[in-house]
XYZ file of C-alpha atoms in Angstrom:
780
model
C 0.165 0.127 0.170
C 1.217 3.410 -0.334
C 0.070 6.629 1.263
C 1.480 10.092 0.847
C 0.676 13.763 1.427
C 0.294 14.686 -2.514
C -2.426 16.696 -3.430
C -4.937 15.756 -0.052
C -7.662 18.122 -0.333
C -8.404 18.711 3.572
C -7.967 16.208 6.286
C -10.876 17.645 8.313
C -13.420 15.134 9.348
C -16.277 14.156 6.757
C -20.093 13.201 6.809
C -19.571 9.146 7.501
C -22.932 8.877 5.512
C -22.235 6.102 2.661
C -22.315 7.670 -0.943
C -19.447 5.712 -2.351
C -19.119 2.202 -0.711
C -15.580 0.979 -0.041
C -16.206 -1.629 -2.825
C -16.668 1.126 -5.348
C -13.201 2.475 -4.351
C -11.256 -0.763 -3.745
C -12.177 -1.858 -7.087
C -10.866 -5.274 -8.554
C -9.390 -6.506 -5.351
C -9.975 -9.623 -5.565
C -7.904 -9.749 -8.680
C -5.150 -7.804 -7.116
C -1.733 -8.946 -7.518
C 0.645 -6.672 -6.101
C 0.583 -3.963 -2.996
C 2.566 -0.929 -2.117
C 1.884 1.613 0.307
C 3.186 4.848 1.030
C 2.376 6.567 4.733
C 2.867 9.895 5.390
C 1.902 12.076 8.415
C -1.776 12.285 7.759
C -2.320 10.542 4.571
C -2.176 7.147 3.330
C -1.838 6.548 -0.313
C -2.299 2.589 -1.659
C -1.203 1.538 -4.868
C -2.349 -2.182 -6.293
C -1.855 -3.711 -9.422
C -5.110 -5.802 -10.741
C -6.723 -7.532 -13.683
C -9.991 -6.479 -15.071
C -11.868 -8.890 -17.073
C -13.874 -6.879 -19.797
C -15.913 -7.454 -23.023
C -14.074 -6.613 -26.436
C -16.022 -6.786 -29.435
C -14.146 -8.929 -32.369
C -14.817 -9.181 -36.087
C -14.226 -12.259 -37.776
C -14.380 -12.645 -41.982
C -16.737 -15.115 -43.360
C -15.354 -17.478 -45.888
C -15.951 -16.117 -49.140
C -14.065 -17.241 -51.854
C -12.133 -14.488 -53.210
C -12.859 -15.973 -56.870
C -16.681 -15.097 -56.265
C -18.282 -12.101 -57.015
C -19.862 -9.857 -54.688
C -23.310 -10.174 -56.115
C -23.009 -13.621 -55.363
C -22.846 -13.579 -51.909
C -25.549 -11.032 -51.787
C -27.852 -10.931 -48.404
C -24.838 -12.939 -46.335
C -23.023 -10.308 -44.253
C -19.186 -9.809 -44.753
C -18.121 -10.683 -41.270
C -19.317 -11.739 -37.830
C -19.104 -9.737 -34.947
C -18.596 -11.911 -31.345
C -18.450 -10.039 -27.980
C -15.360 -11.974 -26.136
C -14.179 -11.438 -22.398
C -10.238 -10.120 -22.535
C -7.984 -9.548 -19.606
C -6.153 -6.051 -19.191
C -3.927 -4.826 -16.410
C -4.851 -2.024 -14.559
C -3.247 -0.144 -11.884
C -5.013 1.566 -8.741
C -4.136 4.252 -6.566
C -6.176 5.344 -3.544
C -5.574 8.030 -0.911
C -7.343 8.581 2.668
C -6.794 9.838 5.783
C -4.416 7.715 8.204
C -7.778 8.416 10.707
C -9.453 5.635 8.436
C -6.392 3.092 8.022
C -7.899 0.176 10.354
C -11.021 0.250 8.325
C -9.263 0.225 4.901
C -7.224 -2.267 5.997
C -10.057 -4.562 7.457
C -11.923 -4.152 4.206
C -8.768 -4.949 2.043
C -8.634 -8.038 4.467
C -11.942 -9.196 3.926
C -12.292 -8.976 0.253
C -8.210 -9.947 -0.627
C -9.160 -13.268 -2.292
C -5.771 -13.730 -3.919
C -3.339 -15.471 -1.533
C 0.142 -15.139 -4.036
C 0.526 -12.051 -2.593
C 3.139 -12.264 0.182
C 5.006 -8.630 0.746
C 3.643 -5.043 0.724
C 6.236 -2.395 -0.420
C 6.087 0.436 2.049
C 7.575 4.099 1.611
C 6.726 6.883 3.885
C 7.917 7.933 7.633
C 4.589 5.579 8.478
C 5.997 2.883 7.035
C 7.411 2.104 10.412
C 4.552 3.597 12.395
C 1.931 1.603 11.273
C 4.426 -1.854 10.134
C 2.964 -4.120 12.638
C -0.871 -3.086 12.131
C -0.061 -3.993 8.375
C 1.653 -7.182 9.267
C -1.083 -8.308 11.582
C -4.266 -7.263 9.732
C -2.863 -8.147 6.134
C -0.607 -11.291 6.936
C 1.766 -9.787 4.579
C 5.489 -8.732 5.138
C 5.986 -5.080 4.990
C 9.107 -4.325 2.879
C 10.324 -1.099 3.182
C 11.286 1.117 0.164
C 13.796 4.132 0.194
C 11.534 7.464 -0.096
C 13.477 9.539 -2.265
C 13.807 6.605 -4.789
C 10.103 6.178 -4.877
C 9.426 9.774 -5.070
C 11.706 9.793 -7.996
C 10.285 6.536 -9.622
C 6.868 7.782 -9.262
C 7.331 11.602 -11.080
C 8.921 9.641 -13.987
C 6.269 7.533 -14.461
C 3.620 9.886 -14.321
C 5.442 12.529 -16.273
C 5.850 10.031 -19.227
C 2.500 8.366 -18.947
C -0.155 11.246 -18.142
C -0.513 14.110 -20.516
C -1.168 17.149 -18.850
C 0.192 15.820 -15.609
C 1.978 18.804 -15.059
C 0.659 22.356 -14.712
C 1.463 26.138 -14.363
C -0.593 27.861 -11.787
C -1.835 31.245 -12.772
C -3.987 32.466 -10.425
C -5.442 35.871 -12.102
C -5.883 33.791 -15.802
C -9.150 32.924 -17.064
C -7.641 29.368 -16.583
C -5.719 29.037 -13.465
C -4.537 25.673 -14.641
C -2.532 25.595 -17.495
C -1.141 22.161 -18.552
C 1.751 20.880 -20.246
C 2.015 18.460 -23.127
C 3.928 15.211 -22.294
C 7.536 15.797 -23.286
C 9.006 13.407 -25.475
C 12.241 13.869 -23.306
C 11.422 14.458 -19.599
C 15.128 14.586 -18.335
C 16.916 16.331 -16.809
C 14.460 18.213 -14.492
C 14.865 19.381 -11.168
C 12.223 18.379 -8.393
C 11.679 20.730 -5.205
C 10.442 18.207 -2.749
C 8.834 20.152 0.221
C 7.787 18.169 3.282
C 8.969 18.976 6.505
C 12.150 20.237 5.420
C 12.954 20.567 1.753
C 14.999 18.618 -0.673
C 16.314 19.478 -3.748
C 16.957 16.645 -6.369
C 18.447 16.719 -9.758
C 17.379 13.799 -12.208
C 18.726 12.886 -14.919
C 17.800 9.757 -16.222
C 15.180 6.719 -15.120
C 17.940 5.550 -12.701
C 20.321 8.401 -11.833
C 19.302 11.194 -9.356
C 21.384 13.094 -6.692
C 20.019 15.462 -4.023
C 22.225 18.280 -4.300
C 20.785 20.723 -1.687
C 17.976 21.500 1.008
C 16.607 23.111 3.600
C 15.469 22.917 7.005
C 12.660 25.867 6.539
C 9.714 23.856 4.887
C 6.568 22.778 5.360
C 7.127 21.766 9.087
C 8.602 25.290 9.555
C 5.008 26.896 8.238
C 3.442 24.612 10.429
C 5.575 24.899 13.519
C 5.566 28.637 13.333
C 1.985 29.003 12.327
C 1.132 26.995 15.474
C 3.124 29.126 17.921
C 1.952 32.483 16.167
C -1.735 31.854 15.615
C -2.491 28.721 18.223
C -3.912 26.400 15.338
C -2.821 23.478 15.384
C -4.272 21.590 12.063
C -2.236 22.059 8.710
C -5.060 22.602 6.362
C -6.618 25.031 8.938
C -3.011 27.333 9.038
C -3.769 27.528 4.896
C -7.646 28.305 5.294
C -6.341 31.366 7.728
C -3.417 32.454 5.178
C -5.797 32.317 1.742
C -8.027 35.214 3.927
C -4.960 37.346 5.156
C -3.503 40.385 3.849
C 0.404 39.770 4.557
C 0.870 43.285 4.076
C -0.343 44.483 7.517
C 2.790 42.645 9.076
C 5.416 42.373 6.326
C 7.526 45.726 6.004
C 7.416 46.401 2.049
C 10.058 48.609 0.443
C 7.795 51.924 0.108
C 7.327 51.151 4.019
C 11.485 51.840 4.063
C 11.716 54.370 0.783
C 8.353 55.887 0.723
C 8.058 54.297 -2.894
C 10.142 51.738 -5.391
C 13.921 51.553 -5.452
C 14.335 52.548 -8.563
C 17.947 52.473 -8.993
C 18.095 48.950 -7.901
C 14.984 48.063 -10.024
C 12.765 47.170 -6.726
C 9.171 48.227 -6.595
C 7.430 49.383 -3.652
C 4.952 46.735 -3.200
C 8.031 44.077 -2.650
C 8.613 42.496 0.398
C 11.559 44.263 2.427
C 11.680 42.186 5.766
C 8.872 39.510 6.259
C 7.274 40.338 9.544
C 9.308 43.392 9.890
C 6.175 45.534 11.221
C 5.346 43.518 13.864
C 8.739 44.707 15.623
C 7.789 48.159 15.547
C 4.008 48.453 15.233
C 2.651 48.518 18.652
C -1.001 46.267 18.131
C -2.065 43.041 17.660
C -1.889 41.292 14.235
C -4.712 39.023 13.159
C -4.181 35.083 12.524
C -5.186 35.602 9.063
C -2.439 38.508 8.354
C 0.468 36.326 10.416
C -0.422 33.106 8.537
C -0.437 35.018 5.153
C 3.154 36.544 6.050
C 4.736 33.124 7.119
C 3.504 31.569 3.941
C 5.036 34.283 1.681
C 8.371 34.084 3.579
C 8.838 30.268 3.437
C 7.370 30.323 -0.212
C 9.776 32.822 -1.251
C 12.642 31.379 0.464
C 11.964 28.109 -1.196
C 11.225 29.893 -4.428
C 14.984 31.720 -4.319
C 16.828 28.418 -3.401
C 15.000 26.351 -6.049
C 15.980 29.363 -8.736
C 19.723 29.052 -7.521
C 20.024 25.654 -8.120
C 18.267 25.625 -11.324
C 20.579 28.428 -12.953
C 23.750 26.552 -10.867
C 22.351 22.936 -12.825
C 21.284 24.899 -16.132
C 17.789 22.944 -15.536
C 14.853 24.949 -17.068
C 12.287 22.351 -15.622
C 11.325 22.718 -12.014
C 8.830 20.235 -10.297
C 7.433 21.333 -6.917
C 5.691 18.189 -4.633
C 5.404 17.443 -1.311
C 3.205 17.264 1.743
C 3.606 21.611 1.930
C 2.028 22.106 -2.042
C -0.862 19.274 -1.902
C -2.711 21.394 -4.767
C -3.738 24.597 -2.461
C -3.842 27.601 -4.697
C -2.455 29.899 -2.296
C 0.862 27.811 -2.018
C 1.088 27.088 -5.683
C 0.562 31.045 -6.466
C 3.383 32.114 -3.900
C 5.597 29.750 -5.137
C 5.265 30.542 -8.807
C 5.449 34.327 -7.779
C 8.631 33.870 -6.434
C 10.184 31.706 -9.231
C 8.836 34.609 -11.797
C 10.446 37.047 -9.817
C 13.755 35.487 -9.132
C 14.221 34.192 -12.755
C 12.551 37.157 -14.175
C 10.450 34.401 -16.234
C 13.142 32.229 -17.678
C 11.736 29.114 -15.353
C 8.656 28.191 -14.756
C 7.330 26.781 -11.319
C 5.550 23.195 -12.576
C 3.102 21.186 -10.176
C 1.684 17.481 -10.574
C -1.751 16.808 -10.739
C -0.695 13.589 -8.739
C 1.950 14.364 -6.878
C 0.592 12.682 -3.860
C 0.861 9.437 -5.291
C 4.363 9.807 -6.403
C 5.750 7.972 -3.661
C 2.901 5.154 -3.895
C 3.770 4.695 -7.584
C 7.611 4.346 -7.127
C 6.702 1.740 -4.056
C 4.914 -0.434 -6.450
C 7.271 -0.075 -9.451
C 9.908 -0.851 -6.859
C 8.123 -4.239 -6.316
C 7.207 -4.641 -10.444
C 10.782 -4.885 -11.707
C 10.640 -8.042 -12.650
C 7.800 -7.355 -15.259
C 8.868 -4.211 -15.771
C 5.826 -1.507 -16.298
C 8.110 0.863 -17.690
C 8.150 -1.682 -21.090
C 4.288 -0.738 -21.809
C 2.353 2.377 -22.204
C -0.213 3.074 -19.395
C -3.273 5.587 -20.064
C -5.462 7.429 -17.191
C -8.744 5.802 -17.056
C -11.054 8.698 -16.639
C -14.149 6.569 -15.934
C -12.031 5.219 -12.723
C -10.166 8.573 -11.670
C -11.318 11.237 -9.275
C -9.595 14.039 -11.007
C -7.895 16.939 -9.794
C -10.125 19.320 -7.178
C -10.112 22.809 -6.529
C -9.410 23.115 -3.093
C -10.326 26.623 -2.230
C -13.728 25.880 0.174
C -14.572 29.611 -0.523
C -14.539 28.960 -4.307
C -15.962 25.436 -4.312
C -18.194 24.997 -0.911
C -19.646 21.208 -2.746
C -16.674 19.737 -3.524
C -15.623 18.691 0.252
C -18.576 16.802 0.778
C -17.590 14.482 -2.493
C -16.718 11.585 -0.214
C -18.298 8.660 1.185
C -17.160 6.290 4.201
C -13.753 7.722 3.548
C -12.166 11.006 2.268
C -10.798 9.458 -0.971
C -9.023 10.115 -4.008
C -8.572 7.774 -6.887
C -6.553 7.734 -9.859
C -6.726 4.441 -12.111
C -4.351 3.688 -15.037
C -4.885 1.131 -17.848
C -2.079 -0.766 -19.261
C -2.094 -0.328 -23.359
C -1.544 -3.024 -25.674
C 0.943 -1.159 -27.577
C 3.913 1.211 -26.643
C 3.029 4.669 -27.639
C 5.620 7.229 -29.418
C 5.786 10.385 -31.317
C 4.733 10.459 -35.087
C 8.271 10.743 -36.391
C 6.893 13.627 -38.679
C 5.956 16.099 -35.905
C 8.196 19.219 -36.877
C 8.574 19.934 -33.178
C 7.406 17.218 -30.716
C 8.064 19.302 -27.897
C 5.609 22.241 -28.999
C 2.721 19.901 -30.516
C -0.650 20.189 -29.000
C -3.112 17.900 -30.351
C -6.177 20.234 -29.394
C -7.473 22.707 -31.213
C -9.409 24.483 -28.339
C -8.697 24.340 -24.903
C -12.321 24.265 -23.261
C -10.640 25.447 -19.781
C -9.405 29.161 -21.468
C -12.627 29.049 -23.645
C -15.698 29.321 -21.410
C -18.399 29.716 -24.613
C -17.193 26.642 -25.820
C -16.853 24.972 -22.589
C -20.629 25.587 -22.166
C -21.515 24.734 -25.666
C -19.882 21.228 -25.865
C -20.741 20.059 -22.130
C -24.183 20.753 -23.064
C -23.771 19.056 -26.245
C -22.321 15.948 -25.078
C -25.116 16.024 -22.371
C -27.909 16.185 -25.005
C -26.294 13.615 -26.768
C -26.748 10.979 -23.676
C -30.397 9.612 -24.334
C -29.007 8.861 -28.225
C -26.049 7.068 -26.831
C -27.678 5.355 -24.161
C -30.543 3.893 -26.720
C -27.698 2.831 -29.015
C -25.989 1.030 -26.327
C -28.870 -1.165 -25.661
C -29.690 -1.512 -29.063
C -26.452 -3.041 -29.676
C -27.229 -5.685 -27.217
C -30.588 -6.405 -27.697
C -30.112 -10.294 -26.570
C -28.740 -9.143 -23.075
C -32.046 -8.269 -21.131
C -29.760 -6.371 -18.391
C -28.271 -4.369 -21.060
C -30.703 -1.533 -20.259
C -29.870 -1.375 -16.469
C -26.098 -1.231 -17.273
C -26.868 1.719 -19.661
C -28.631 3.576 -17.054
C -25.596 3.477 -15.130
C -23.255 4.477 -17.440
C -26.135 7.275 -18.054
C -25.467 8.192 -14.548
C -21.453 7.909 -14.367
C -21.306 10.161 -17.495
C -23.602 12.559 -16.609
C -21.823 13.303 -13.265
C -18.663 13.199 -15.056
C -20.000 15.810 -17.378
C -21.120 18.025 -13.926
C -17.725 17.665 -12.552
C -16.053 19.169 -15.497
C -19.075 21.984 -15.550
C -17.481 23.186 -12.228
C -14.072 22.023 -12.528
C -12.844 21.693 -16.169
C -9.207 20.849 -15.054
C -10.337 17.892 -13.374
C -8.518 15.607 -16.080
C -5.999 18.337 -17.312
C -6.428 20.317 -20.308
C -10.830 19.953 -21.067
C -10.989 19.378 -24.643
C -13.390 17.761 -27.287
C -11.251 15.011 -27.106
C -11.039 14.138 -23.388
C -14.799 14.854 -23.531
C -14.955 11.932 -26.547
C -12.409 9.804 -24.654
C -14.327 9.821 -21.213
C -17.551 8.664 -22.643
C -15.809 5.676 -24.414
C -14.173 4.679 -20.904
C -17.550 5.054 -19.412
C -19.256 2.898 -21.962
C -16.579 0.308 -21.721
C -16.800 0.161 -17.421
C -20.312 -0.788 -18.178
C -19.557 -3.431 -20.834
C -20.596 -1.601 -23.923
C -17.434 -2.066 -25.885
C -18.773 -1.666 -29.385
C -22.265 0.065 -29.454
C -21.905 0.693 -33.423
C -20.751 -2.490 -34.294
C -23.872 -3.800 -36.148
C -24.286 -0.512 -38.006
C -21.053 -0.516 -39.228
C -21.300 -3.968 -40.155
C -24.567 -2.985 -42.323
C -23.017 0.013 -44.014
C -19.819 -1.762 -45.059
C -22.133 -4.645 -46.697
C -23.915 -1.754 -48.362
C -21.292 0.302 -49.473
C -19.219 -2.319 -51.201
C -21.995 -3.150 -53.455
C -21.332 0.070 -54.726
C -17.459 0.158 -54.904
C -17.197 -0.865 -58.337
C -19.692 1.439 -59.730
C -18.219 4.863 -58.087
C -14.530 3.355 -59.551
C -16.049 2.875 -62.791
C -17.765 6.561 -63.077
C -14.018 8.417 -61.881
C -12.232 6.112 -64.396
C -14.360 7.675 -67.511
C -13.313 11.234 -66.261
C -10.576 13.469 -67.747
C -7.634 13.586 -65.566
C -8.326 16.932 -64.172
C -12.151 16.237 -63.318
C -11.131 12.809 -62.033
C -9.142 14.814 -59.197
C -12.060 16.809 -58.300
C -14.272 13.646 -58.280
C -12.301 11.868 -55.786
C -11.587 14.661 -53.276
C -15.503 15.050 -53.668
C -16.154 11.556 -53.034
C -13.843 11.520 -50.217
C -15.760 14.685 -48.315
C -18.991 13.501 -49.457
C -17.848 10.151 -47.587
C -17.144 11.734 -44.372
C -20.663 13.270 -43.862
C -21.171 9.438 -42.796
C -20.086 10.246 -39.137
C -22.589 8.917 -36.285
C -21.073 10.981 -34.012
C -22.436 14.417 -35.352
C -26.035 14.516 -34.167
C -26.856 16.429 -36.917
C -25.952 13.243 -39.237
C -27.075 10.926 -36.906
C -30.526 12.316 -36.924
C -30.506 12.213 -40.781
C -29.394 8.565 -40.784
C -32.233 7.507 -38.326
C -34.976 9.151 -40.218
C -34.136 9.036 -43.944
C -32.761 5.271 -44.735
C -32.164 6.398 -48.356
C -29.577 9.147 -47.523
C -26.593 7.980 -49.577
C -23.352 9.047 -50.995
C -24.643 10.963 -54.067
C -27.257 12.933 -51.518
C -24.006 13.592 -49.465
C -22.280 15.009 -52.459
C -25.348 17.550 -52.883
C -25.295 18.556 -49.029
C -21.382 19.602 -49.712
C -20.815 23.530 -49.698
C -19.826 24.809 -53.229
C -16.200 26.065 -53.746
C -14.669 28.061 -52.686
C -14.809 26.391 -49.393
C -14.590 27.402 -46.099
C -10.809 26.776 -45.859
C -10.024 25.839 -49.474
C -6.097 24.885 -50.651
C -7.534 22.739 -53.802
C -5.835 24.658 -56.187
C -2.258 23.966 -54.754
C -3.078 20.760 -53.957
C -3.876 19.915 -57.986
C -0.857 22.098 -58.804
C 1.211 19.583 -56.454
C -0.588 16.499 -58.051
C 0.458 17.353 -61.671
C 4.078 16.816 -60.011
C 5.967 14.091 -59.406
C 4.223 11.170 -57.050
C 4.989 10.846 -53.496
C 6.964 8.212 -52.089
C 4.448 7.206 -49.370
C 1.388 8.582 -48.196
C 0.474 7.930 -44.531
C -3.788 8.206 -44.275
C -5.164 8.238 -40.986
C -8.709 7.094 -41.932
C -12.050 7.953 -40.069
C -15.497 6.121 -40.438
C -16.865 2.962 -41.562
C -19.067 2.292 -44.408
C -19.607 4.707 -47.234
C -16.577 7.097 -45.771
C -13.865 4.382 -46.116
C -15.148 2.197 -49.124
C -16.452 5.118 -51.291
C -14.448 7.764 -50.220
C -11.034 6.869 -49.277
C -10.404 3.826 -51.407
C -11.124 5.369 -54.616
C -8.948 8.270 -53.559
C -5.709 6.122 -52.506
C -6.376 3.727 -55.401
C -5.316 7.001 -57.710
C -2.338 7.334 -55.501
C -1.228 3.880 -55.954
C -1.779 4.100 -59.526
C 0.555 6.895 -59.579
C 3.042 5.345 -57.756
C 2.796 6.366 -54.162
C 2.906 3.689 -51.582
C 0.076 4.159 -48.831
C -0.397 3.183 -45.406
C -3.616 3.362 -44.088
C -3.809 3.799 -40.330
C -7.117 2.856 -38.847
C -8.126 2.961 -34.725
C -6.909 -0.177 -32.743
C -9.975 -0.129 -31.005
C -13.568 0.826 -31.223
C -14.947 4.290 -30.782
C -18.586 5.643 -32.257
C -18.350 4.060 -36.047
C -14.613 4.766 -36.925
C -12.952 1.962 -39.080
C -10.900 -0.357 -36.783
C -8.047 -1.922 -37.759
C -9.372 -5.566 -37.664
C -12.678 -4.600 -39.892
C -10.407 -2.553 -42.347
C -8.157 -6.088 -42.897
C -11.665 -7.791 -44.005
C -13.026 -4.942 -45.705
C -9.700 -4.550 -47.736
C -9.067 -8.165 -48.787
C -12.846 -7.791 -50.154
C -12.340 -4.873 -51.862
C -8.906 -6.464 -53.331
C -11.299 -9.304 -54.511
C -13.036 -6.739 -56.972
C -10.204 -4.890 -57.836
C -7.024 -5.735 -59.395
C -5.243 -2.257 -58.557
C -6.255 -2.635 -54.876
C -5.176 -6.467 -55.027
C -1.786 -6.082 -56.714
C -0.878 -3.366 -54.067
C -1.965 -5.177 -51.229
C -0.159 -8.140 -52.161
C 3.097 -6.640 -53.162
C 2.909 -4.547 -49.644
C 2.643 -0.887 -51.527
C -0.639 -0.777 -49.593
C -0.433 -1.433 -45.897
C -2.632 -1.242 -42.974
C -1.116 -0.569 -39.576
C -3.134 0.369 -36.163
C -2.710 3.665 -35.018
C -2.661 2.363 -31.215
C -5.893 4.628 -30.505
C -9.496 4.059 -29.292
C -10.750 7.644 -29.548
C -12.674 9.695 -32.542
C -9.706 12.001 -32.067
C -5.833 11.715 -32.838
C -2.891 12.382 -30.556
C 0.131 12.231 -32.695
C 2.182 12.206 -29.750
C 0.736 8.826 -28.339
C 0.781 6.824 -31.570
C 1.445 2.901 -31.952
C 5.292 2.117 -31.956
C 4.796 0.200 -35.203
C 3.320 2.826 -36.934
C 6.290 5.310 -36.498
C 8.685 2.503 -37.760
C 6.683 1.791 -40.945
C 6.519 5.615 -41.595
C 10.254 5.929 -40.856
C 11.191 3.128 -43.187
C 8.567 3.758 -46.290
C 10.447 7.485 -46.347
C 6.888 8.899 -45.685
C 6.216 12.352 -47.494
C 2.517 12.885 -47.372
C 0.194 12.868 -44.567
C -3.486 13.002 -44.812
C -5.791 13.319 -41.709
C -9.809 12.991 -42.329
C -12.555 14.206 -40.394
C -13.995 16.530 -37.828
C -12.564 14.753 -34.644
C -8.930 14.195 -36.145
C -8.635 17.404 -38.630
C -10.434 19.905 -37.050
C -11.202 19.047 -32.868
C -7.287 17.918 -32.901
C -4.305 18.405 -35.213
C -5.791 21.298 -37.441
C -2.803 23.397 -36.196
C -0.306 20.433 -35.902
C 3.134 21.375 -37.877
C 4.488 18.295 -40.077
C 8.113 18.119 -41.371
C 6.186 16.781 -45.037
C 3.462 17.608 -46.754
C -0.127 17.273 -45.217
C -3.665 17.194 -46.406
C -6.362 17.970 -43.533
C -9.884 17.601 -44.323
C -13.368 17.181 -42.840
C -16.894 17.938 -43.421
C -18.037 20.357 -40.640
C -21.231 18.686 -39.168
C -21.737 20.552 -36.319
C -23.778 24.109 -36.614
C -22.412 25.967 -33.606
C -18.608 24.827 -34.983
C -19.250 25.758 -38.318
C -20.720 29.144 -37.268
C -17.656 29.829 -35.299
C -15.375 28.917 -37.821
C -17.414 31.293 -39.889
C -19.458 28.551 -42.327
C -22.581 26.858 -42.383
C -23.342 23.060 -41.681
C -21.720 20.906 -44.283
C -18.955 23.926 -44.906
C -15.773 22.194 -46.245
C -11.912 22.267 -44.955
C -9.371 21.362 -47.445
C -6.033 22.262 -46.144
C -2.910 21.474 -47.755
C 0.254 22.354 -46.368
C 4.063 22.564 -47.378
C 6.321 22.849 -44.532
C 9.094 25.819 -44.920
C 12.718 24.390 -45.780
C 13.551 24.725 -42.047
C 10.675 22.793 -41.109
C 12.025 20.339 -43.376
C 15.369 19.909 -42.181
C 14.101 19.901 -38.767
């Protein structure tokens, strides 16, 4: 088990009424394989590794002979869909107050049916204090691990695996929290761990770090002096006092000495010249609030200056702050940020971590898991099971403190991903790449719209989920649980948009997929996709024949228009799903008629056609979107033209299902079927000039910094010089501004009225964005 002070949101007693029963907090305990615990002065953090059994939708091709024409198999579906049980690995991290440790251990003992576990890794000061209790209750041997080693291991792990883990705190900005993207290379960095004292650690690699300095003036100093000055014994109450205080009543400022600024030294008048300086010369009582605020400033400024000096000495620009003193408290983060900005003139940023309270627990867990090294996998935060970063200012958010049930708890869940995820090698600058076009934490209008939009779509999603499992009587009950869970997530995000990092359309979609999976709806659109694929295949040859009859220039335009018309068929867009539900006759030709006439909203078609008159591309990487008409009648005729020009093509599709997006396993079957009809596709497929690769994602959006390693290898080996990104999720909500080191084509039809208007167009407006990198980008 692991407990740590991390991001604990207050250690006062909570309402004991059971809102969330323990089995909803300690999930999958019966399959727990390994435990670690980090016990701090007031908080316990428990980490355990478990296996989760969940349903996945699999597709398998029926045995159609490749020689038989498609018409002869008319009526037979192309493939069968089966739902199978699959076991995946999940990491659970839970944080609660030490006051509840006996109750928690009792619950774990009663529900821990796995007897394989003999040892529990432990770290933190309390690992000594509670050693006997843990061994007695759980009948496990406690194996103590070095606290600093665990801390660094945990820090490396979250920085690598959780996008938007680190953030800058900006108190007066529209969005207080500004999240950093996952950096491809996290080293070197400085970790300032503020517990009772301060440790300053330089981290150079996974296993190389050294404590390069420290201070005895830390969190314990604030607590101890604060208790003497205010007679307040509780740490959180001290911070409450500080949040209401006015330090200028106690501190002596530059203007108190000089009557204003000290210009020649560059000191502003409101700068603190002497902490507590007024208390020596003023004959009056000072309020507890003012003294607590002055003390917080004094200690934070001291730590900030130390951090700056060490950062400069070791030439480091990334400085992370963590430890019991921070714990996500806005007042603390603000004072440290102010201090760092002042002493470095903005050259160094103070960075904080969403899960810094779990670092010790994660590190202790990793120490016990070295034989099946978790670092060889990529992991992803499971939004369905994580409680998210909470605001801790009670005056800002009085509701949030009552969110607990039996224990005041906080949870993080991480799923082991099937494949290692890496950057797309063609990103111009991976360090500055931001997948998402709009950060909803900073755009209140967009945030309100999209939260409403996703809530409004809930009934449709529930209906679709139930319809996909008609043969299962309990599907309606599970769908209702999904509705409640996802609605709760949306309500949380309405009040705390930063709960899971930057709030984006992508994270709202991903959260919905995580919640659907939790209640065993792995692929609600599987039957719709199957039906639409079967239907579209019947028209494939007709579409190919019609474009072949056109002149070269007409053909290029017809192929692009077909690609755009295919992209209209997106069940994720309410405007389209409403049409598809009510008008079964709506098809490819009708979609073409809906498209905006040229000039399009974003129209680089003329540049594209000029490029197509030139030499062929070596290899095109195409991130495909929807099943059915989109992939079969839109994408395949288009890539067929590229293949005829002598360009190799890599089709990158989702590893797992999301909405009606085509998955890699479905695409394999579709490609074989099209190859049986079309000699151009058949020879390209046989000769490996047409390759199908999974992208490593199960999202309707696309993060080019988290792609399947195999795809990255293929891209590199084939000398890819054209990237095509299709669809609203992949090319508008994400990657609209992505800069690549090769030519790129981003295209989509806007199927949402609000978004179309915001971009200056109307529904079914077209975005056709062809970009050629500058020479400097190519060299990069």
